Coordinates of C-alpha atoms in Angstrom, one line a residue:
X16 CA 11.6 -3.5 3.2
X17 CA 14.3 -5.4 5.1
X18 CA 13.1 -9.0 4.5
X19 CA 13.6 -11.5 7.7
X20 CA 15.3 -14.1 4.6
X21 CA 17.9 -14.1 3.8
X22 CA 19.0 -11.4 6.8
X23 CA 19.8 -8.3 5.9
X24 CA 18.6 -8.3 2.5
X25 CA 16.8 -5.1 2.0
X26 CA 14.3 -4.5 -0.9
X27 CA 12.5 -1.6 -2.5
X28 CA 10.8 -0.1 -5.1
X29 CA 10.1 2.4 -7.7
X30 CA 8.7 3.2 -11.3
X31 CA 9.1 4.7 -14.3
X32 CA 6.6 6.8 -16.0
X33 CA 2.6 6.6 -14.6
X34 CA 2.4 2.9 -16.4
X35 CA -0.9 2.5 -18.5
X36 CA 1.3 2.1 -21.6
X37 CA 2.1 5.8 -21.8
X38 CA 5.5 5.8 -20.6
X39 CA 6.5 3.4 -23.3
X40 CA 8.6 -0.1 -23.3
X41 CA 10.7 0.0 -20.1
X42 CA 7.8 1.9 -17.7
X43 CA 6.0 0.5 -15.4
X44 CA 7.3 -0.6 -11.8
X45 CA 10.5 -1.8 -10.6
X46 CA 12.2 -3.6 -7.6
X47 CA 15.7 -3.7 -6.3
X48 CA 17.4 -5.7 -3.7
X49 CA 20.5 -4.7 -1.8
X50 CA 22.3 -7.5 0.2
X51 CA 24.9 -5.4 1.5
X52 CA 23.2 -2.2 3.2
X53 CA 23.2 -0.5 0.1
X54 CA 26.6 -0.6 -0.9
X55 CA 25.3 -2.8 -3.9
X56 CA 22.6 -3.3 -5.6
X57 CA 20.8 -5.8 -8.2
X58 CA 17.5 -4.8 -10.1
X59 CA 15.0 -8.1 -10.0
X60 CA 14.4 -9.1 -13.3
X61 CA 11.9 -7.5 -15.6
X62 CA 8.5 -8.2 -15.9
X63 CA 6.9 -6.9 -19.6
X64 CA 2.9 -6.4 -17.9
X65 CA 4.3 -4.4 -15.4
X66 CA 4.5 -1.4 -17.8
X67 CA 0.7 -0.6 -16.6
X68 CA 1.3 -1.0 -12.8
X69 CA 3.2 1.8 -10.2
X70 CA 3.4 2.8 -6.9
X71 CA 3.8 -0.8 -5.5
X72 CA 4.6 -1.0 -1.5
X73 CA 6.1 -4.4 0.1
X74 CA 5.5 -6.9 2.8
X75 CA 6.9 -9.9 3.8
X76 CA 4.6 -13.3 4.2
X77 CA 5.0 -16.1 6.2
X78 CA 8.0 -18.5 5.1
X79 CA 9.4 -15.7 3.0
X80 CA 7.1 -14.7 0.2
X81 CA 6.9 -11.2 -1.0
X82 CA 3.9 -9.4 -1.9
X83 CA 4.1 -5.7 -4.1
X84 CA 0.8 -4.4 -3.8
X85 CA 0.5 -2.4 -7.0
X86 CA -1.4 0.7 -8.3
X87 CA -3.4 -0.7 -11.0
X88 CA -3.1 1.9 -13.7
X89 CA -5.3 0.0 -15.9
X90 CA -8.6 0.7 -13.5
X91 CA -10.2 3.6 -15.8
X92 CA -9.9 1.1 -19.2
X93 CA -11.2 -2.3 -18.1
X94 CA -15.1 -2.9 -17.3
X95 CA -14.8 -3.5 -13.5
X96 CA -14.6 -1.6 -10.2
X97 CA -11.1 -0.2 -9.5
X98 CA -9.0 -2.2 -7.5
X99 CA -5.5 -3.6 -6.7
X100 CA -3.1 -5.3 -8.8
X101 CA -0.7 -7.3 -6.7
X102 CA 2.5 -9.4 -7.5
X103 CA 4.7 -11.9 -5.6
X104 CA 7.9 -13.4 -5.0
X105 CA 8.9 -16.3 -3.8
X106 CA 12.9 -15.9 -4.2
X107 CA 13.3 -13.1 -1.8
X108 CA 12.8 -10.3 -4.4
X109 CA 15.1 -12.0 -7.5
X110 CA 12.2 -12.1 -9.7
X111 CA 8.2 -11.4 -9.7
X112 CA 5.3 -13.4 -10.9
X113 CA 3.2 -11.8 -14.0
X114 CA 1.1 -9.1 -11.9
X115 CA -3.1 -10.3 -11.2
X116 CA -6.0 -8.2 -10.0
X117 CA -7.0 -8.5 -6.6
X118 CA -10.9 -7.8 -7.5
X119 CA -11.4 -7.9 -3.7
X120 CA -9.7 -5.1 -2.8
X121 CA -10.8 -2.3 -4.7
X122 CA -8.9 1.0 -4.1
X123 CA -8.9 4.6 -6.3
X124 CA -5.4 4.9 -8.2
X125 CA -3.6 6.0 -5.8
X126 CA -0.7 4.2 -3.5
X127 CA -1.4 2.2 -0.6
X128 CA -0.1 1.8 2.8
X129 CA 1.1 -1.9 3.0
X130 CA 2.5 -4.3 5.9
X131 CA 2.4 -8.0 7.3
X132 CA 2.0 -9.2 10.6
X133 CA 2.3 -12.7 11.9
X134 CA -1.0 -13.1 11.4
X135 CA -2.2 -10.1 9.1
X136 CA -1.6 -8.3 5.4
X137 CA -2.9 -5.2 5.8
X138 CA -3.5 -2.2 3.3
X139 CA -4.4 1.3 3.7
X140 CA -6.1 2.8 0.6
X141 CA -8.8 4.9 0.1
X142 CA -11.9 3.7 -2.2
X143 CA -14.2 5.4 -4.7
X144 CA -13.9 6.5 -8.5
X145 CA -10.7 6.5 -10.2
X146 CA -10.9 10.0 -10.3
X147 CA -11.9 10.7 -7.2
X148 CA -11.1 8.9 -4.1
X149 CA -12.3 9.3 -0.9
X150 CA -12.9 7.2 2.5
X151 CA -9.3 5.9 3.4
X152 CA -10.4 2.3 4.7
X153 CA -7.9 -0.1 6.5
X154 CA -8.4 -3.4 5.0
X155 CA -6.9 -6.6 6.6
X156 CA -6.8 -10.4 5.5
X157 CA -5.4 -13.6 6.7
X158 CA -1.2 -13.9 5.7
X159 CA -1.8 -17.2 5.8
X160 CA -4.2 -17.0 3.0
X161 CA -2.6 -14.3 1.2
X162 CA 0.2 -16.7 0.7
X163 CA -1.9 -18.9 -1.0
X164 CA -3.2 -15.7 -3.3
X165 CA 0.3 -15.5 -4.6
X166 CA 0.9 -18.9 -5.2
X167 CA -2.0 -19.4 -7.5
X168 CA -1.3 -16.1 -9.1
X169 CA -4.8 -14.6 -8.0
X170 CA -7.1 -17.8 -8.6
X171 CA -7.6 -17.8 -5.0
X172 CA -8.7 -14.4 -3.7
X173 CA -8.1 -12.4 -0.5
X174 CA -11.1 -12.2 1.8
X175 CA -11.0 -8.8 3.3
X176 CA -12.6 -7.3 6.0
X177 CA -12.8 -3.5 6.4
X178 CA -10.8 -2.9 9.7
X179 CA -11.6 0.9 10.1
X180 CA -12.8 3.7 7.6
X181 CA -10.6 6.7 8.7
X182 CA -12.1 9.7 6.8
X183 CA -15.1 9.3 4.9
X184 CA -14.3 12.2 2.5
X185 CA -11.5 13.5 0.1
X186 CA -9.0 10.8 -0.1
X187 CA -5.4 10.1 -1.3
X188 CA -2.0 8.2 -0.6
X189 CA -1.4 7.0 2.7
X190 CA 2.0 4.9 4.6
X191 CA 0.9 2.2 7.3
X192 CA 3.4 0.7 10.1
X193 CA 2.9 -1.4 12.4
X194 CA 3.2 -1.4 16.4
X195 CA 3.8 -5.1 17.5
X196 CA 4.0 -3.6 21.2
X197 CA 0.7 -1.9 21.4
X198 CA -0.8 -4.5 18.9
X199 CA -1.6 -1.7 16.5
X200 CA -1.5 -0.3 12.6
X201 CA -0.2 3.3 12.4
X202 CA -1.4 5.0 9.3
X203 CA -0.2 8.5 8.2
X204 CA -2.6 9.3 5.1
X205 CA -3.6 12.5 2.8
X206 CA -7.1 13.7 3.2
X207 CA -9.7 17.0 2.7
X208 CA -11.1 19.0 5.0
X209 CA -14.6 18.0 4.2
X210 CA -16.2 14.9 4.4
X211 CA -18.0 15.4 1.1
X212 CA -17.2 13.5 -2.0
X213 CA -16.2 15.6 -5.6
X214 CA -14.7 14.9 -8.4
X215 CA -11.3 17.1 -8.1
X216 CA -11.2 17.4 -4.4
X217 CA -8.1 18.6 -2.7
X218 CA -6.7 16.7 -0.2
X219 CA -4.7 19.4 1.8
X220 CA -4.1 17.7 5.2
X221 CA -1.7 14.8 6.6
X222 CA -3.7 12.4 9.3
X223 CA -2.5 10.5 11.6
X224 CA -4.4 7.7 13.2
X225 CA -3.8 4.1 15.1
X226 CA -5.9 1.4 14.3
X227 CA -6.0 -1.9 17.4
X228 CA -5.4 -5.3 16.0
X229 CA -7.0 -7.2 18.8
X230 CA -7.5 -11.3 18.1
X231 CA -11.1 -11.1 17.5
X232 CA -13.6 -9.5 15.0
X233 CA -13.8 -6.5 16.9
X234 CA -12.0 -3.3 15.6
X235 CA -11.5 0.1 16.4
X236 CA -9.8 3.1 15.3
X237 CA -8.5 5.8 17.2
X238 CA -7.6 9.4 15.2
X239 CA -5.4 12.0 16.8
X240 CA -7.2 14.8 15.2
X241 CA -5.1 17.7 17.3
X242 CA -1.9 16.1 15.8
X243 CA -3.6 15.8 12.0
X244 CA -4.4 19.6 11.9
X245 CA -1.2 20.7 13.2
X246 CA 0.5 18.7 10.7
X247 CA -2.0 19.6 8.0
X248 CA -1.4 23.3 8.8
X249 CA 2.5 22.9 7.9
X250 CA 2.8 20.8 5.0
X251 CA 3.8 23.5 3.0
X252 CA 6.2 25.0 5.3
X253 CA 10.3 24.6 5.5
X254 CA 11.7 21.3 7.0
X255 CA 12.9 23.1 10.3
X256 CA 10.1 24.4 11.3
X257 CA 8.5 21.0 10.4
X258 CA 11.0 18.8 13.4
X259 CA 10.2 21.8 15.9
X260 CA 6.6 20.9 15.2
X261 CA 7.5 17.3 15.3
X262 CA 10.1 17.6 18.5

């Protein structure tokens, strides 16, 4: 994520170990800032309950707070639907806030598609059982009033509103960008080839779809199927082959 403040700073993420307390003291997810293209780099300081959290994507709010949207690793143990975990920062990526549940957005453990617009956070994740997701859903809520989620560490929730449901079966990780000129949300996401629900499902394609962001309540999806099969088809195949399908 290169941040709009301070310019140039760029900031990313990782993990160690699947979290859940399995990898041990030290696991858990991870954030480093570069303010010099990468010729340098500082890790933001450690948070301990971040050992059960991974996967995190990045988006910038308004007036500079950062939001790592989190794969909550701790969904199967605790008595409530699966959803988010999120965490914020309000130094530019220095440090992080103590992670929170975002019981509004529930999601499958898998990693999300995030990003910000001037007026949107969106996140692309599909929904369902821990253990067995399905129905990649583009969910959207107000930046405004996510800002004011991570400033009261979760007290105030997200309210968000389903912007498209992509696939309604088989269901995994998933990138989402975002179009500014055609006023759109790109999403490139893993799904089956059926649109049937089970436990152990294999998601063997890569889809491709762009959602519109117009200004009102109205939504719609469009989902270049052509261009998801072919891509599907060569997942497995050798990088070369994959830019002549590309090109």
């Amino acid at each position: 994520l290169r941040l709009r403040s301070p310019p140039g700073r760029v900031l990313w993420s990782g993990h160690n170990g699947m979290g859940g307390g399995s990898s041990g003291p030290g696991g858990g997810a991870y954030f480093w800032y570069s303010d010099d293209a990468g010729a340098t780099y500082h890790l933001s300081a450690p948070i301990s309950g971040m050992r059960y959290y991974s996967e995190s994507q990045l988006a910038e709010l308004p007036g500079g707070t950062v939001v790592a949207v989190l794969r909550n690793n701790r969904s199967s143990t605790l008595p409530q639907p699966p959803c988010k975990a999120m965490s914020c920062s309000t130094d530019h990526g220095a440090t992080f806030g103590e992670p929170f549940f975002d019981r509004n957005l529930l999601s499958s453990n898998c990693q999300s598609g995030v990003v910000s617009t001037a007026q949107h956070l969106a996140v692309s994740t599909p929904v369902g059982p821990v253990h067995q997701p399905c129905n990649m859903t583009v969910y959207i809520t107000d930046a405004t009033a996510a800002v004011e989620t991570c400033r009261s560490a979760g007290a105030v929730r997200n309210k968000w509103h389903a912007l498209a449901s992509l696939w309604a079966g088989p269901a995994a990780y998933s990138s989402l960008g975002h179009d500014p000129a055609a006023q759109r949300l790109v999403v490139a996401y893993e799904r089956g080839h059926v649109t049937t629900c089970a436990k152990g499902a294999i998601t063997s394609f890569i889809s491709f779809a762009a959602v519109s962001l117009p200004a009102s309540r109205t939504h719609r999806a469009k989902t270049d199927d052509r261009a998801a099969s072919a891509v599907g088809a060569v997942v497995s195949v050798q990088p070369s082959q994959a830019a002549e399908l590309a090109a």
